[in-house]
């Protein structure tokens, strides 16, 4: 195979993958946002399974590896984008190839079961029901570490799967910084016992909806290359560089829920929209890592849109829709969107405690993979960690160890991305602030200097750069968790302890 | 290849085709019904092209023919459904194979152009603009007849492509019956010059929409296995046996337009919903022919829902929404939904003249294929035919020869299906009436005896039976155009000449 043939072969496979991926995506979009006949599930599931299987078969056919090896041998002659494409295809191929086919199939079948059992187990608060599944899942994940290979800690192999280059050594450092700087701060806030006025009552959904075009425009999410749907569990879906969609779920009794989850999804969508067509054509149109993707959504959601400056922009928009805010001022609103308190549910957690919820999961996963703890002891260990970091114990398994779908879905090593991503965001924002007056941009209702910097330094690279390369190039230093810990300390000391 | 292997191979290809087809379908649905970003066209077009190409490549790979030949040799051992599957796969393979690949590709490229030029030509009323395309298209279609092969008239080869078994001999007989029985009747009605009260004015679209659930329920379109979207040009789309969708377009200034086009699409959808999963799994879930599909939509639209009995059911429903009908009675409504008059546009034509519009196109296509007329003379010939059959000449090319997209899209031989289908419908209804009191069913608001008969005798066979087999089995005789001609004569004589 010549270099040209090898490139053509990979680009052809990627073109097929793009079509199959768009097809699977739009089938999911259609099912989740437009309401489809309940009975249509069977045939649609079969079609989606076939499409996914076909992507897998095309990636895993032996000519893929041949082409990768041909191109690796001449990598000096390739463009930066081609080199990244070869690296990523090779990486996926070798990871998947490392897993024995029959083991993978048995595991997948078990996971299909486990996903359904988790729903019931959570509903019934029955940990014993889930126990055999968790045992099989963590047993498989431990073997997966060996199949993937690792240098130091076996958990490294799983972490790297979601966040290239992530390791226990790195995360231990990150979470210690949180434990030292954030946990005591939070417990101090709890002890002090004062809370600002909260936003309560019912907020008409039509009026909530009316805020969305402004919100999209403010963040820079381009609706001419996207669209918004409504679903039960919001997500962002990139069908192509010119079709990046987000979804929202409105709650009449929680104004902030849809507002901030929309901003979060806009953050993901802006990242995708700022990758050019070339990246889509080389299958590099994704975040540098899960954590880097999360860095953008959480940067917009929290660091930009839970700022004092943004409260000043948001208040008049809220007043246009809701008389409720007539007697509010900016400071009240700023404090209301930043209320922190002990809580049990990760996905509803506030900005200060969010990463502490993740830390619970990180420590448990790490200890499960190293064999230091047993799956059967998880419920108690979970509660102990919550008490230690967040000062509260769940008395209901559905608010405790059974709350997340991840483990039951076979996702181990994914949780840390949520927290590390937020910390990437803080480090990036620190660099943005050196060249852009972020508060002024917010007050001008024009985030383009911020988004412009992020586009040039983060978004436009997609998966071309590795996350650590990207962070180093964008901020001038490797990952440094202190930006995040210090950002939280400063913000919440000011809010609660002054 | 063993029989078992051959069957597995075809079923595997069909499974892939089902997933690829559903993917293409839902991409189209998403684009047409939900509003997608304008700029997303390019990437979506590429994906849809790939999905369609993949279906083609899988059908046309040589192992398809091998499997078909293996199974044809043992067809006595196959089930009825398997035999039909082999017949249809073989038929499609051989038709496509008969066309030289390079000719097909050149033609396809030209058609892509032609489709766009037709839009402009129609807008500008510029026949000369379209002339070179029509010339190339009919030239290709004449060669296509030779590639496909035929016994008597070359046009037979094209007719058979849309309606298996359809021939010039058969259609000449059909259209003579119309010319003898329907044309003089219609011209007599025109001459007589009286018209009933027409429905005029504006009708709130929200209120029109409110009629739809009743309409779906009345016809028997099962919304628990379907859904309704809104589009510019209504269609029915079958994604699976449990997901058969229809679309509607509401016009404030035309109450009857959405009403009857919805019933029409319900007719198509009921046909698809009444085919079992087995037919979907053998790629036989389609009408016995285009005409047979049209027979069902037009039977519901016209023969059932433009009946006196239906006017009695419709009037109270209209009154619930529109005060306009307070002073109407059933007879007035019956007459208003059956107004016939000379008209120029086929898709807006009334029940009596509809097939006459089709006859114009049939006679012109036949003469073009046989070489009796030239493409350049079409505009005048078109007008002459309209004058002869419908008593009116277009003075605008957009209302004349440039009105339909079909020829510009390369569809030659398709038009007759619309009229023949309606005639199939009349013949089938005649048989239904022998065992079911159709008017009583309508008056009971319960069409199930009618739909039940159609399901058992037409729908459930999908493509298993050939259209002539199906008609013979269902009605006890071969196609007999007199049922249709007599039905029209009786109905419109009663309406206009008594």
GROMACS .gro file of C-alpha atoms in nm, chain B residues 167-386:
model
  220
  665UNK     CA    1  -4.825  -0.249  -2.078
  666UNK     CA    2  -4.935  -0.013  -2.350
  667UNK     CA    3  -5.199  -0.268  -2.459
  668UNK     CA    4  -5.348  -0.265  -2.111
  669UNK     CA    5  -5.330   0.111  -2.068
  670UNK     CA    6  -5.470   0.185  -2.412
  671UNK     CA    7  -5.773  -0.018  -2.310
  672UNK     CA    8  -5.799   0.165  -1.981
  673UNK     CA    9  -5.769   0.513  -2.124
  674UNK     CA   10  -6.014   0.437  -2.409
  675UNK     CA   11  -6.273   0.352  -2.148
  676UNK     CA   12  -6.209   0.692  -1.988
  677UNK     CA   13  -6.219   0.869  -2.321
  678UNK     CA   14  -6.548   0.705  -2.408
  679UNK     CA   15  -6.723   0.728  -2.074
  680UNK     CA   16  -6.565   1.009  -1.876
  681UNK     CA   17  -6.461   1.278  -2.125
  682UNK     CA   18  -6.811   1.323  -2.276
  683UNK     CA   19  -6.966   1.321  -1.929
  684UNK     CA   20  -6.728   1.589  -1.810
  685UNK     CA   21  -6.775   1.807  -2.118
  686UNK     CA   22  -7.150   1.774  -2.072
  687UNK     CA   23  -7.119   1.893  -1.711
  688UNK     CA   24  -6.912   2.190  -1.825
  689UNK     CA   25  -7.165   2.275  -2.093
  690UNK     CA   26  -7.453   2.254  -1.849
  691UNK     CA   27  -7.274   2.526  -1.652
  692UNK     CA   28  -7.418   2.496  -1.300
  693UNK     CA   29  -7.206   2.469  -0.983
  694UNK     CA   30  -7.301   2.413  -0.619
  695UNK     CA   31  -7.201   2.644  -0.331
  696UNK     CA   32  -6.827   2.643  -0.279
  697UNK     CA   33  -6.638   2.652   0.054
  698UNK     CA   34  -6.457   2.986   0.059
  699UNK     CA   35  -6.286   3.211   0.311
  700UNK     CA   36  -6.011   3.163   0.566
  701UNK     CA   37  -5.997   2.872   0.809
  702UNK     CA   38  -5.778   2.894   1.119
  703UNK     CA   39  -5.494   2.643   1.091
  704UNK     CA   40  -5.503   2.550   1.460
  705UNK     CA   41  -5.867   2.450   1.412
  706UNK     CA   42  -5.785   2.255   1.098
  707UNK     CA   43  -5.516   2.074   1.298
  708UNK     CA   44  -5.773   1.989   1.565
  709UNK     CA   45  -5.965   1.776   1.311
  710UNK     CA   46  -5.670   1.548   1.240
  711UNK     CA   47  -5.687   1.303   1.532
  712UNK     CA   48  -6.049   1.225   1.446
  713UNK     CA   49  -5.958   1.187   1.080
  714UNK     CA   50  -5.673   0.946   1.158
  715UNK     CA   51  -5.897   0.747   1.389
  716UNK     CA   52  -6.182   0.742   1.137
  717UNK     CA   53  -5.967   0.612   0.853
  718UNK     CA   54  -5.791   0.360   1.078
  719UNK     CA   55  -5.443   0.510   1.064
  720UNK     CA   56  -5.291   0.391   1.392
  721UNK     CA   57  -5.112   0.684   1.557
  722UNK     CA   58  -4.961   0.456   1.819
  723UNK     CA   59  -4.754   0.315   1.533
  724UNK     CA   60  -4.712   0.640   1.341
  725UNK     CA   61  -4.683   1.014   1.366
  726UNK     CA   62  -4.779   1.324   1.173
  727UNK     CA   63  -4.543   1.597   1.058
  728UNK     CA   64  -4.591   1.917   0.862
  729UNK     CA   65  -4.413   1.987   0.534
  730UNK     CA   66  -4.435   2.174   0.207
  731UNK     CA   67  -4.522   1.870  -0.009
  732UNK     CA   68  -4.706   1.596   0.188
  733UNK     CA   69  -4.583   1.236   0.176
  734UNK     CA   70  -4.605   0.906   0.364
  735UNK     CA   71  -4.287   0.747   0.496
  736UNK     CA   72  -4.255   0.397   0.632
  737UNK     CA   73  -3.954   0.364   0.865
  738UNK     CA   74  -4.068   0.026   0.997
  739UNK     CA   75  -4.392  -0.168   1.039
  740UNK     CA   76  -4.440   0.014   1.369
  741UNK     CA   77  -4.332   0.357   1.250
  742UNK     CA   78  -4.532   0.470   0.948
  743UNK     CA   79  -4.546   0.848   0.927
  744UNK     CA   80  -4.750   1.093   0.726
  745UNK     CA   81  -4.720   1.464   0.664
  746UNK     CA   82  -4.962   1.746   0.599
  747UNK     CA   83  -4.953   2.100   0.470
  748UNK     CA   84  -5.218   2.338   0.602
  749UNK     CA   85  -5.351   2.624   0.391
  750UNK     CA   86  -5.555   2.890   0.566
  751UNK     CA   87  -5.740   2.965   0.242
  752UNK     CA   88  -5.819   2.606   0.154
  753UNK     CA   89  -5.987   2.391   0.416
  754UNK     CA   90  -6.026   2.094   0.184
  755UNK     CA   91  -5.661   2.083   0.081
  756UNK     CA   92  -5.511   1.957   0.411
  757UNK     CA   93  -5.821   1.755   0.490
  758UNK     CA   94  -5.814   1.546   0.175
  759UNK     CA   95  -5.438   1.529   0.140
  760UNK     CA   96  -5.426   1.393   0.496
  761UNK     CA   97  -5.684   1.127   0.413
  762UNK     CA   98  -5.480   1.042   0.102
  763UNK     CA   99  -5.164   0.993   0.307
  764UNK     CA  100  -5.360   0.796   0.569
  765UNK     CA  101  -5.457   0.558   0.288
  766UNK     CA  102  -5.091   0.499   0.203
  767UNK     CA  103  -5.004   0.466   0.571
  768UNK     CA  104  -5.277   0.212   0.648
  769UNK     CA  105  -5.146  -0.004   0.364
  770UNK     CA  106  -4.795   0.005   0.516
  771UNK     CA  107  -4.919  -0.050   0.872
  772UNK     CA  108  -5.110  -0.360   0.769
  773UNK     CA  109  -4.800  -0.539   0.641
  774UNK     CA  110  -4.651  -0.763   0.907
  775UNK     CA  111  -4.296  -0.761   1.038
  776UNK     CA  112  -4.211  -1.065   0.824
  777UNK     CA  113  -4.262  -0.858   0.510
  778UNK     CA  114  -4.036  -0.582   0.643
  779UNK     CA  115  -3.772  -0.843   0.720
  780UNK     CA  116  -3.787  -0.975   0.363
  781UNK     CA  117  -3.788  -0.632   0.200
  782UNK     CA  118  -4.140  -0.691   0.072
  783UNK     CA  119  -4.307  -0.418   0.272
  784UNK     CA  120  -4.424  -0.201  -0.011
  785UNK     CA  121  -4.724  -0.182  -0.237
  786UNK     CA  122  -4.767  -0.457  -0.495
  787UNK     CA  123  -4.692  -0.169  -0.735
  788UNK     CA  124  -4.699   0.210  -0.737
  789UNK     CA  125  -5.050   0.191  -0.879
  790UNK     CA  126  -5.167  -0.047  -0.606
  791UNK     CA  127  -5.034   0.191  -0.341
  792UNK     CA  128  -5.214   0.478  -0.509
  793UNK     CA  129  -5.530   0.266  -0.524
  794UNK     CA  130  -5.549   0.269  -0.145
  795UNK     CA  131  -5.477   0.638  -0.092
  796UNK     CA  132  -5.728   0.741  -0.357
  797UNK     CA  133  -5.988   0.492  -0.242
  798UNK     CA  134  -5.988   0.648   0.106
  799UNK     CA  135  -5.957   1.001  -0.024
  800UNK     CA  136  -6.227   0.989  -0.289
  801UNK     CA  137  -6.447   0.684  -0.284
  802UNK     CA  138  -6.488   0.677   0.092
  803UNK     CA  139  -6.433   1.034   0.202
  804UNK     CA  140  -6.604   1.216  -0.083
  805UNK     CA  141  -6.917   1.007  -0.036
  806UNK     CA  142  -7.256   1.136   0.078
  807UNK     CA  143  -7.229   0.920   0.389
  808UNK     CA  144  -6.895   1.075   0.484
  809UNK     CA  145  -7.030   1.428   0.436
  810UNK     CA  146  -7.277   1.335   0.710
  811UNK     CA  147  -6.991   1.245   0.944
  812UNK     CA  148  -6.772   1.536   0.847
  813UNK     CA  149  -7.026   1.816   0.885
  814UNK     CA  150  -7.066   1.797   1.267
  815UNK     CA  151  -6.687   1.780   1.304
  816UNK     CA  152  -6.646   2.089   1.088
  817UNK     CA  153  -6.916   2.266   1.287
  818UNK     CA  154  -6.728   2.198   1.612
  819UNK     CA  155  -6.442   2.403   1.473
  820UNK     CA  156  -6.596   2.650   1.230
  821UNK     CA  157  -6.917   2.854   1.269
  822UNK     CA  158  -6.895   2.891   0.890
  823UNK     CA  159  -7.080   2.561   0.853
  824UNK     CA  160  -7.375   2.642   1.080
  825UNK     CA  161  -7.607   2.695   0.784
  826UNK     CA  162  -7.475   2.407   0.577
  827UNK     CA  163  -7.643   2.072   0.537
  828UNK     CA  164  -7.496   1.735   0.441
  829UNK     CA  165  -7.604   1.756   0.079
  830UNK     CA  166  -7.441   2.098   0.039
  831UNK     CA  167  -7.117   1.966   0.188
  832UNK     CA  168  -7.129   1.653  -0.028
  833UNK     CA  169  -7.164   1.867  -0.337
  834UNK     CA  170  -6.899   2.115  -0.228
  835UNK     CA  171  -6.632   1.847  -0.183
  836UNK     CA  172  -6.714   1.709  -0.528
  837UNK     CA  173  -6.702   2.020  -0.741
  838UNK     CA  174  -6.564   1.940  -1.084
  839UNK     CA  175  -6.451   2.198  -1.338
  840UNK     CA  176  -6.192   2.242  -1.611
  841UNK     CA  177  -5.852   2.287  -1.452
  842UNK     CA  178  -5.490   2.295  -1.559
  843UNK     CA  179  -5.297   2.159  -1.262
  844UNK     CA  180  -5.296   1.783  -1.211
  845UNK     CA  181  -5.220   1.780  -0.839
  846UNK     CA  182  -5.512   2.012  -0.768
  847UNK     CA  183  -5.755   1.833  -0.998
  848UNK     CA  184  -6.092   1.703  -0.882
  849UNK     CA  185  -6.194   1.338  -0.873
  850UNK     CA  186  -6.365   1.336  -1.212
  851UNK     CA  187  -6.093   1.505  -1.414
  852UNK     CA  188  -5.788   1.371  -1.234
  853UNK     CA  189  -5.735   1.075  -1.464
  854UNK     CA  190  -5.787   1.293  -1.770
  855UNK     CA  191  -5.485   1.499  -1.665
  856UNK     CA  192  -5.294   1.173  -1.643
  857UNK     CA  193  -5.421   1.066  -1.986
  858UNK     CA  194  -5.261   1.375  -2.142
  859UNK     CA  195  -4.924   1.272  -2.003
  860UNK     CA  196  -4.967   0.905  -2.094
  861UNK     CA  197  -5.041   0.977  -2.456
  862UNK     CA  198  -4.750   1.218  -2.484
  863UNK     CA  199  -4.500   0.984  -2.316
  864UNK     CA  200  -4.608   0.692  -2.530
  865UNK     CA  201  -4.570   0.893  -2.851
  866UNK     CA  202  -4.233   1.033  -2.740
  867UNK     CA  203  -4.098   0.688  -2.668
  868UNK     CA  204  -4.228   0.543  -2.993
  869UNK     CA  205  -4.081   0.842  -3.177
  870UNK     CA  206  -4.415   0.960  -3.315
  871UNK     CA  207  -4.369   1.308  -3.171
  872UNK     CA  208  -4.072   1.529  -3.089
  873UNK     CA  209  -3.982   1.685  -2.756
  874UNK     CA  210  -3.971   2.031  -2.911
  875UNK     CA  211  -4.339   2.006  -3.004
  876UNK     CA  212  -4.453   1.918  -2.653
  877UNK     CA  213  -4.594   2.257  -2.545
  878UNK     CA  214  -4.843   2.273  -2.830
  879UNK     CA  215  -4.931   1.905  -2.816
  880UNK     CA  216  -4.986   1.941  -2.442
  881UNK     CA  217  -5.230   2.227  -2.494
  882UNK     CA  218  -5.414   2.039  -2.768
  883UNK     CA  219  -5.464   1.738  -2.544
  884UNK     CA  220  -5.589   1.954  -2.258
   0.00000   0.00000   0.00000
